[in-house]
XYZ file of C-alpha atoms in Angstrom:
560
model
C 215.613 188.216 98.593
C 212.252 188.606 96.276
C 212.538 185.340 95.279
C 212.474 184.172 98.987
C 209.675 186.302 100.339
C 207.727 185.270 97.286
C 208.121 181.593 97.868
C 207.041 182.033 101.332
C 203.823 184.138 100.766
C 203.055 181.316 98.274
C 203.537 178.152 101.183
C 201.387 180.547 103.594
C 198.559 180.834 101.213
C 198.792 176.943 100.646
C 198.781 176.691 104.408
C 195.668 178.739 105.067
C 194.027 177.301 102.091
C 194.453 173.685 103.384
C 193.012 175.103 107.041
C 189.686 176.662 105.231
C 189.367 173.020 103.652
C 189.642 171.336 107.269
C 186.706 172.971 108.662
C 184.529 172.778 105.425
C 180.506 172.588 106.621
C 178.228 170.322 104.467
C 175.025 172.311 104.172
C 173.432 169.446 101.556
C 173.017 166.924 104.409
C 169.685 165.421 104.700
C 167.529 166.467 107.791
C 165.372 162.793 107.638
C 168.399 160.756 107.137
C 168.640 160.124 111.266
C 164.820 159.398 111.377
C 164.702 156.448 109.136
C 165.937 153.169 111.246
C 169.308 152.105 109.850
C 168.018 148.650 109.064
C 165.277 150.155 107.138
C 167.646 152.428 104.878
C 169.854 149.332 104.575
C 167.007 147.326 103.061
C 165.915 150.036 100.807
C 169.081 150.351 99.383
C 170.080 146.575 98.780
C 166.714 146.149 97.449
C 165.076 145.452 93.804
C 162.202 148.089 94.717
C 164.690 150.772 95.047
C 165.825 149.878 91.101
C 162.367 149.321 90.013
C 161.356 152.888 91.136
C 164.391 154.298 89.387
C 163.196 152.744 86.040
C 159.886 153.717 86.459
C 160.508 157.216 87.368
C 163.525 157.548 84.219
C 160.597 156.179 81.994
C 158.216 159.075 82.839
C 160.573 161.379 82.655
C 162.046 160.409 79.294
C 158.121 159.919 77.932
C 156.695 163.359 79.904
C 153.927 161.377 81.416
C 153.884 163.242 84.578
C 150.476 165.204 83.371
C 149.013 161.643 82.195
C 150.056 160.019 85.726
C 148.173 163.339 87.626
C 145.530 162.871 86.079
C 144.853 159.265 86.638
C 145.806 160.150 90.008
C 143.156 162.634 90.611
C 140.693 160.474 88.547
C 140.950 157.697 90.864
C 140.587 159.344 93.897
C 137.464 161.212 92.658
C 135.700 157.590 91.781
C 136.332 156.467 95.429
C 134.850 159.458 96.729
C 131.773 158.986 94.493
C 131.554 155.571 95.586
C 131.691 156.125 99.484
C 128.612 159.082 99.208
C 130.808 161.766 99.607
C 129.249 164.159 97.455
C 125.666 163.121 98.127
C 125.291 163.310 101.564
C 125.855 159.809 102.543
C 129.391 159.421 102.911
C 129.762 157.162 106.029
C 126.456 155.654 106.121
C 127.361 152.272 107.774
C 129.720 153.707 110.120
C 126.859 156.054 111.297
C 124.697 153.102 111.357
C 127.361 151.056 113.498
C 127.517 154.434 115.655
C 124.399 155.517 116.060
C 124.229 154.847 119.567
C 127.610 156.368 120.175
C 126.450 159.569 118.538
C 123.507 159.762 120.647
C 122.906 162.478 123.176
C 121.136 159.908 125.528
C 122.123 156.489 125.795
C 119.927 153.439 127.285
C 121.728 150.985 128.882
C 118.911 148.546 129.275
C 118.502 148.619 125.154
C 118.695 144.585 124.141
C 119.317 143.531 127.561
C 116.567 140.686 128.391
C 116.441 137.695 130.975
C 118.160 134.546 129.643
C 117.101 132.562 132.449
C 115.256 129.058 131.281
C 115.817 129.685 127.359
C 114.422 126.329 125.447
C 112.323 125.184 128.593
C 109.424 125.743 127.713
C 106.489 123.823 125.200
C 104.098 125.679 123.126
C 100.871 123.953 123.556
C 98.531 124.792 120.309
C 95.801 122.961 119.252
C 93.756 123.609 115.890
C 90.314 124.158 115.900
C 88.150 122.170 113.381
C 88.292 125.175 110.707
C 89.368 125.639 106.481
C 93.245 125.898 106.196
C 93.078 129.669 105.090
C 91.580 130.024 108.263
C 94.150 128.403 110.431
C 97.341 130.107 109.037
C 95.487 133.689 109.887
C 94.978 132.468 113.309
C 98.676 131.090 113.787
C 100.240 134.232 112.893
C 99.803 135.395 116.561
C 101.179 132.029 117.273
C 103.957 132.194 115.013
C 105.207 135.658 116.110
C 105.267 133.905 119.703
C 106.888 131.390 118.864
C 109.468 133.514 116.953
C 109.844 136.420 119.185
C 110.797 134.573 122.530
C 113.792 132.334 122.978
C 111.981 130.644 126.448
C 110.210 128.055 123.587
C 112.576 125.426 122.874
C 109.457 123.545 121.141
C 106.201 123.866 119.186
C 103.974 121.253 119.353
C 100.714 121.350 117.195
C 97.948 118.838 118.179
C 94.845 118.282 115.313
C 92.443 115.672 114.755
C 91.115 116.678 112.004
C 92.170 116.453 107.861
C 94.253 119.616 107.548
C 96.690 120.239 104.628
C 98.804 122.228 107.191
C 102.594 120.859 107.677
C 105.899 122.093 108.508
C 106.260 122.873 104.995
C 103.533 125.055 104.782
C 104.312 126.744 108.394
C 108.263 127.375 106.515
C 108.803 129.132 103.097
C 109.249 127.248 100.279
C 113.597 126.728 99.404
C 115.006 129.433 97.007
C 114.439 127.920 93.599
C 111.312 125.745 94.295
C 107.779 126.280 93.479
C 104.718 125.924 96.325
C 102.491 123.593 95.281
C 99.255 125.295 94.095
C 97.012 123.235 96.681
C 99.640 123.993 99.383
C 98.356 127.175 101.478
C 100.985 130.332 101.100
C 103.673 130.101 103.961
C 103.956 131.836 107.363
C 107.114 133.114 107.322
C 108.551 131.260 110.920
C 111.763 129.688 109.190
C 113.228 134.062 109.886
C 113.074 133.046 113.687
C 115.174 131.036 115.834
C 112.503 128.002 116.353
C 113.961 125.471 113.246
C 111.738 122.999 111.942
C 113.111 120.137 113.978
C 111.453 122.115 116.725
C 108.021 122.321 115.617
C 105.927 118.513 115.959
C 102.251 118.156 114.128
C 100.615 115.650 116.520
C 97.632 113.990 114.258
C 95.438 112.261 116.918
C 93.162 109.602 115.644
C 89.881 110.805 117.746
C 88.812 114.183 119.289
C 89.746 114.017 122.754
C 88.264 117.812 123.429
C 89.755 119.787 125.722
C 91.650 117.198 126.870
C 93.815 117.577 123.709
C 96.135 120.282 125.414
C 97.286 118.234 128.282
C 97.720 114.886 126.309
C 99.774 117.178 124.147
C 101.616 118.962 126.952
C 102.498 115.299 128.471
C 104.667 114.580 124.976
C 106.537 117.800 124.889
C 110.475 117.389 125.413
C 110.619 120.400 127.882
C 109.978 120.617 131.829
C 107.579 123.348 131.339
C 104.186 123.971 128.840
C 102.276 126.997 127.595
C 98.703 126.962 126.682
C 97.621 129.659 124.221
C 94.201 129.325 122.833
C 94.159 130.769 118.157
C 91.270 132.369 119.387
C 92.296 133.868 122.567
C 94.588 136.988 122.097
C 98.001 136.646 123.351
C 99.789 138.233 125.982
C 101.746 141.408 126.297
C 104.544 140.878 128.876
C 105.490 137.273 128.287
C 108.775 137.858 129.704
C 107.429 139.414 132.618
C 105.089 136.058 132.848
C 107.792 134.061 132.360
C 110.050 135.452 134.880
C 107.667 135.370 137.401
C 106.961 131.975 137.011
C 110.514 130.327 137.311
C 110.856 131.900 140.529
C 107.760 129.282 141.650
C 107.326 126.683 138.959
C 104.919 124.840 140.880
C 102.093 127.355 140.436
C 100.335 128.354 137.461
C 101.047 131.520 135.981
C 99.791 133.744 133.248
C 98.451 137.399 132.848
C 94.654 138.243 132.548
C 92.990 139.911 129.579
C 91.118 142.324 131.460
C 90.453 143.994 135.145
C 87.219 141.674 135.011
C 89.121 138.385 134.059
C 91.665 139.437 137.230
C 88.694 139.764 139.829
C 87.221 136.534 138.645
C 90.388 134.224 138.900
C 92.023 136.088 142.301
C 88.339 136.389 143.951
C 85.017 135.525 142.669
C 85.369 131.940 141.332
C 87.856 130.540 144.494
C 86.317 128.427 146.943
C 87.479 128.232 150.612
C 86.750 126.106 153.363
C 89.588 125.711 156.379
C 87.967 122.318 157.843
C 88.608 120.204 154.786
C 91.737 122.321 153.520
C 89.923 123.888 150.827
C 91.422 126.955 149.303
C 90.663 126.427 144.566
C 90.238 129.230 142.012
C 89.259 128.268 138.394
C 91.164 129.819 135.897
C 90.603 129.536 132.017
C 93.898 127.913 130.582
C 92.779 129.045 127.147
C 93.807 132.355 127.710
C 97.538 131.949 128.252
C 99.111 129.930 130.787
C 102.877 128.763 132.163
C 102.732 125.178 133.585
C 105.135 122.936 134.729
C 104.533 119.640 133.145
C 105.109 117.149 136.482
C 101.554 118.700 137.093
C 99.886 117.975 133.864
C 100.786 114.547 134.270
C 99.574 114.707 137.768
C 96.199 115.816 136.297
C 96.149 112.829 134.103
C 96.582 110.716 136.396
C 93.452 112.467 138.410
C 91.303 111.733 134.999
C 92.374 108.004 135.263
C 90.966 107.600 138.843
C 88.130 110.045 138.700
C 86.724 110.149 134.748
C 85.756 113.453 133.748
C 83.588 114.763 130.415
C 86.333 115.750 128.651
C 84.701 118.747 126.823
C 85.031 119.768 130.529
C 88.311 118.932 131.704
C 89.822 122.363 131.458
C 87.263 123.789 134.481
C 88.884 120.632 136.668
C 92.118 121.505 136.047
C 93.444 124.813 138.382
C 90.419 123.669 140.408
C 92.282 120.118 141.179
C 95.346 121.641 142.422
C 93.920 123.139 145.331
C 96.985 125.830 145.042
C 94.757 129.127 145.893
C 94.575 131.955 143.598
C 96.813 131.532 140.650
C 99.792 133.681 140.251
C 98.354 135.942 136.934
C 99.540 139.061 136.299
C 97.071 141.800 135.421
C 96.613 142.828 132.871
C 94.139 145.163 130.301
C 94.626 143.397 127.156
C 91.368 142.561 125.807
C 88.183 144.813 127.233
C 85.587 142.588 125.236
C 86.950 139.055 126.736
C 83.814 137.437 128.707
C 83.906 136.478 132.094
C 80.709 134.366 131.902
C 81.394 130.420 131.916
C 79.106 127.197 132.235
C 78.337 126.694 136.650
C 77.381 123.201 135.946
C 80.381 121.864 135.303
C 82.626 124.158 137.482
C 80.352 122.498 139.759
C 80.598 119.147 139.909
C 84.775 120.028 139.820
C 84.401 121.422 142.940
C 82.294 119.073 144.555
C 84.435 116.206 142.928
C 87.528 118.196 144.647
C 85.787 118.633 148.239
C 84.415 115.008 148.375
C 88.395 113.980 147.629
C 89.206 116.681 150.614
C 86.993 115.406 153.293
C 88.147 111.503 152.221
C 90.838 110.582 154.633
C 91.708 107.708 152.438
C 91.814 109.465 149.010
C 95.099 111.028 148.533
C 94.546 111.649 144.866
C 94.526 115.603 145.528
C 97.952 116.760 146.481
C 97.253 120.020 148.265
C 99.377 122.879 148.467
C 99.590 125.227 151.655
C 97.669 128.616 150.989
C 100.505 130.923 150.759
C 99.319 134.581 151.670
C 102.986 136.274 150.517
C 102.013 136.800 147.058
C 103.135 140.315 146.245
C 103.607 140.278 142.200
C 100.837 142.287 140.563
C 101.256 143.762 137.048
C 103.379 143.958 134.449
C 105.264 147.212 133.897
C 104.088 148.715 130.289
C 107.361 147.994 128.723
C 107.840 144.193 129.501
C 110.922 145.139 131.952
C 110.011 144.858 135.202
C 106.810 143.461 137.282
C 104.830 146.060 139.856
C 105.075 144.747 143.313
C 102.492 145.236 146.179
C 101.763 143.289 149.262
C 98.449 144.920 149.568
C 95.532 143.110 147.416
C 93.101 144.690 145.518
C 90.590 142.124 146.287
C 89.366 140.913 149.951
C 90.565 138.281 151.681
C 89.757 134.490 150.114
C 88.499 133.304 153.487
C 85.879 135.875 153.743
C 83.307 133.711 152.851
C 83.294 130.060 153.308
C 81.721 127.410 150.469
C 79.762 124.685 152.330
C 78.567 121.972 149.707
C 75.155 121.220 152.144
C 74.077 125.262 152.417
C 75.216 126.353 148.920
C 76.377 125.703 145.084
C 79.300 127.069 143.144
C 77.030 129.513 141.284
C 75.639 130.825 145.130
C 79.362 131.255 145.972
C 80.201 133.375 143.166
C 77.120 135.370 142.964
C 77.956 136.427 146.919
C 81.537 137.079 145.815
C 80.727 139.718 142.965
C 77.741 141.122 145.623
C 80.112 142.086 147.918
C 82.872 143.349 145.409
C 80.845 145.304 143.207
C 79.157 147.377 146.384
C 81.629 149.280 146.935
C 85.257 147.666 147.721
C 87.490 150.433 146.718
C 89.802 148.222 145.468
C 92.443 149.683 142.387
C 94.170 148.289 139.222
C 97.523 147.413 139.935
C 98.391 147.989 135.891
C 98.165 151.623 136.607
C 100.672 152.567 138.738
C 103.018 151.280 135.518
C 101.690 151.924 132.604
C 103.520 154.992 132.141
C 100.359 157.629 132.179
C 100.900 160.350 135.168
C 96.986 160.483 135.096
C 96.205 156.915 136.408
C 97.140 155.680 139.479
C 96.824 152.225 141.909
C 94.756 152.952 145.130
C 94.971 150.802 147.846
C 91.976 149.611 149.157
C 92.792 149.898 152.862
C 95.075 152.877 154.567
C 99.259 151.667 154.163
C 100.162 150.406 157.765
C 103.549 149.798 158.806
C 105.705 147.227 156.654
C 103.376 147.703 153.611
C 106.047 148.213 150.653
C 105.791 148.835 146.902
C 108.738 148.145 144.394
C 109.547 146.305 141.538
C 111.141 142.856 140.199
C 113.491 143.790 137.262
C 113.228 140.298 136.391
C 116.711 139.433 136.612
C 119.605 141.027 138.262
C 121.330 144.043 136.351
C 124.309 144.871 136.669
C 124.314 148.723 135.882
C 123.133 151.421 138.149
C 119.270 152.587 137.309
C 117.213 155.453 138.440
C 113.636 155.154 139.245
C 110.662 157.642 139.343
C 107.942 157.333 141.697
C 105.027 159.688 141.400
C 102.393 159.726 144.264
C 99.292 161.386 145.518
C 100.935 161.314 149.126
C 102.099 164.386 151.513
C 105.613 165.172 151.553
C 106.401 163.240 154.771
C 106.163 160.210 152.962
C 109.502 161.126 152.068
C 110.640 160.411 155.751
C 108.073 157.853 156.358
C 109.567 154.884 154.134
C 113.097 152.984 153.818
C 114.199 152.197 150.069
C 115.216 148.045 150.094
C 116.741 145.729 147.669
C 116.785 141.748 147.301
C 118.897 139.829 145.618
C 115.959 136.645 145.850
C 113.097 138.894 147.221
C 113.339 136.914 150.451
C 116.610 138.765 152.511
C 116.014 142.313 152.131
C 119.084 144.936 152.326
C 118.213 148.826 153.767
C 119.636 150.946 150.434
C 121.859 154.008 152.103
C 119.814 156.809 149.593
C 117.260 159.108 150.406
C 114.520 159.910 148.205
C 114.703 163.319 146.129
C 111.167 164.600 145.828
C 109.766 167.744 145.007
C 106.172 168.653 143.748
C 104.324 167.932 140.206
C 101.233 168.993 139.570
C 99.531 168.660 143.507
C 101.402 165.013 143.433
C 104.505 164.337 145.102
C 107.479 163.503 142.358
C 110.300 161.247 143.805
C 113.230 160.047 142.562
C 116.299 157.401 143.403
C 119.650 156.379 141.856
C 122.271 153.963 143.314
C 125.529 153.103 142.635
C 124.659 149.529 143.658
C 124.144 146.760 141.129
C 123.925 143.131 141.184
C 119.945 143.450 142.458
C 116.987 141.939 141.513
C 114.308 143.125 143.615
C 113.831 146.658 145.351
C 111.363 148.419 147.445
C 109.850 151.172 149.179
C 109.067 149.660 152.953
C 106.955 151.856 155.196
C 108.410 152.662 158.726
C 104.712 153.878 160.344
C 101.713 153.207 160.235
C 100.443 156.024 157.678
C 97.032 158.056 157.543
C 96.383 157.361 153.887
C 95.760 154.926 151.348
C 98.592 154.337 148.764
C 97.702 156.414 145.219
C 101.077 155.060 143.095
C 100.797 157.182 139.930
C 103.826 155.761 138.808
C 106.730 153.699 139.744
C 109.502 152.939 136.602
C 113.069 152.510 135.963
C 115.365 153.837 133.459
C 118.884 153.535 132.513
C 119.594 156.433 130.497
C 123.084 158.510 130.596
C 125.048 160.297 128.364
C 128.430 160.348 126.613
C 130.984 163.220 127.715
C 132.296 165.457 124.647
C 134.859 162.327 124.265
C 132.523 159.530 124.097
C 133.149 158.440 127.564
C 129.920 157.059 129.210
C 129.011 159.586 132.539
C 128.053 158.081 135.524
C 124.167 157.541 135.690
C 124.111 160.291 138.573
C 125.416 162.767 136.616
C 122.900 162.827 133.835
């Protein structure tokens, strides 16, 4: 019987021993084992790399390099961190450069954004005065950083007719490697701009042709449109401005005065008006900056084949042949000292030339342009961005007086003009109600009636939502008084569903305006009633600054 029961305690403890082993639990399983893709832990172990680590960590085991390895290791990663600016302060430099906009508090979205409307179309028109070549290069620099700066100029073209050493060589810097010739004048520096050499022609003329040089020149260049810019002449501010203005009505000339004085004398005092014969000229020098379009320097040519001219005195026939009224300049306050005294004699016998082709019924030489009274561009905002519109003039009406060849001269008709201007026509300048000083300000020289506007032509349409500021000397109904507009061709005008947000600064009324609308060119201010006051526009500007939200998102322009 102990033999039995001992057996059997035995095959019980074999039995309960073989049940522990069923229900063994592996606690050295690896937790990452089910992250890893099975394909990938397939490839890692059928693969040479899996070997080659092995080896490599048996070696540095077997050799204790593991200190060696740590410290090349730590060595490395301090060189890169050296080498990146960590530990001088600089760490990230180009990133913050890329950035910098992004880190910004403020954010403008009009930064780099200019009108690409007629790029290459236009020709500019230089011609060299007879003077040393040292002297020439310091004069073209103005020239050159036109040239340069502005991607309307698709071409250059130089006219001289005298012995100059200057060339394209000398306008470009010499090659890397070469050597400027020591009679060669030093270089200019143009080749860093977009105008290549290719674009810039040195016309050598065989004979002076005098001021007739500029539109013999004009007639070879390659584009539809020229621009006449005097060395000695400065140059003008808001070219784009110009520019823009003028492709909207290529047929006139257009450019942007020196100075209040040089704006009074092309828009009033030297025009010349007569209804009977059609009569409606203003003289305006071309030396001082002008957009053309070429189809009328050739028409001008022609003129000077039919009628012969002096040319030392061609340029005073020129605006005064086209018979277009006052030309479309800008105003501007560039130079102060610029002289607004010229030579009657010849101005003169233009005009006389001009009416004796009017009152011909057989000479159709003079291809006369309607009068057009809708003129409403005025100045150039300070920044080059947008142009200051106004449909009320700062000088009186042309036909006010009328020229009569049998009663008067040209230098009788301008001396009358400048009486009656200079005693006491309140007229304002139109550059002040944008050049960004609170302290100046555009009076109109009548009281604003009904459907008198202000605004501004952002030159092209934009297509981001802008704010503007308008800052007048007017009482707070003007608030209620006008209707904020916007054009897309400043011809169809669209009523803008804002009101104006004003509040006041300084005894002047402080408006402002934001819309959600883009796509616009054009907007206004349009006057409902007929109001008791003159306009005082202290200022009128745009701006398209916002900010970023705490995750770099852009906030809406209304929000700022």
């Amino acid at each position: 019987m102990n033999k039995q029961q001992h057996r059997r305690q035995s095959s019980s403890t074999i039995d309960s021993g073989r049940q522990l082993r069923g229900i063994h639990i592996n606690i050295n399983s690896d937790p990452f084992q089910h992250r890893i893709p099975s394909y990938v832990h397939r490839w890692w172990q059928q693969s040479r790399w899996k070997q080659t680590w092995r080896s490599v960590r048996l070696v540095v085991r077997r050799r204790k390099l593991e200190p060696l390895l740590v410290v090349v290791l730590l060595g490395t990663c301090f060189v890169l961190l050296i080498h990146v600016g960590f530990f001088s302060g600089k760490r990230y430099q180009d990133w913050q450069q890329d950035h910098q906009q992004h880190n910004d508090d403020h954010i403008d979205l009009l930064d780099q954004v200019y009108p690409d409307a007629g790029k290459r179309l236009t020709t500019l028109v230089t011609v060299l005065p007879p003077y040393d070549d040292a002297e020439l290069l310091e004069l073209l620099q103005p020239s050159i950083q036109l040239a340069c700066q502005y991607d309307l100029f698709g071409h250059w073209l130089i006219w001289t007719h005298h012995t100059t050493n200057i060339t394209i060589d000398t306008l470009l810097p010499p090659s890397a490697g070469d050597d400027p010739a020591p009679s060669q004048p030093p270089s200019t520096g143009i080749a860093q701009c977009s105008l290549s050499a290719h674009r810039i022609t040195i016309h050598r003329a065989s004979s002076d042709v005098k001021a007739t040089a500029r539109y013999f020149a004009c007639n070879l260049a390659p584009t539809p449109y020229c621009y006449f810019q005097d060395l000695d002449t400065p140059v003008a501010r808001h070219v784009r401005s110009v520019y823009a203005n003028f492709l909207r009505s290529p047929s006139y000339v257009h450019g942007e005065t020196l100075n209040p004085a040089h704006y009074r004398a092309t828009q009033w005092s030297w025009c010349f008006y007569n209804d009977r014969v059609d009569l409606h000229a203003c003289y305006a020098p071309p030396e001082a900056g002008l957009f053309v379009a070429k189809s009328k320097v050739e028409h001008f040519l022609h003129q000077l084949e039919l009628n012969p001219v002096e040319p030392a005195h061609a340029d005073f026939y020129f605006t005064l042949w086209m018979n277009e009224g006052p030309p479309r300049l800008l105003q501007g306050d560039i130079d102060t000292n610029y002289s607004t005294v010229i030579d009657i004699d010849p101005l003169h016998k233009g005009l006389i030339s001009l009416y004796n082709s009017l009152n011909d019924p057989d000479d159709d030489s003079t291809a006369t342009a309607p009068l057009d009274d809708n003129v409403d561009t005025r100045a150039a905002c300070h920044n080059d961005r947008c142009v200051f519109l106004a449909n009320r003039q700062m000088t009186p009406p042309l036909d006010l007086f009328v020229f009569s060849p049998d009663i008067m001269t040209a230098n009788d008709n301008v001396q009358l003009r400048n009486d009656y201007y200079f005693n006491g026509y309140p007229g304002g300048q139109y550059t002040f109600a944008v050049d960004q000083h609170d302290d100046t300000a555009w009076i109109s020289a009548t009281y604003a009636r009904k459907d008198d506007y202000i605004g501004l032509d952002l030159l092209m349409p934009l297509r981001i939502p802008l704010k503007y500021r308008i800052l007048v000397d007017h009482p707070y109904s003007y608030t209620r008084s006008v209707q904020p507009q916007i054009s897309f061709d400043g011809v169809q005008w669209i009523d803008l569903r804002v009101d104006l947000v004003c509040n006041p600064l300084n005894a002047l009324l402080e408006c402002h305006l934001a819309s959600t609308m883009t796509g616009y060119r054009f907007i206004r201010l349009l006057n409902r009633y007929d109001l008791d006051y003159r306009f005082k526009v202290h200022d009128f500007s745009l701006n398209a600054k916002t900010r970023r939200s705490k995750n770099g998102q852009l906030l809406d322009i209304g929000d700022d």
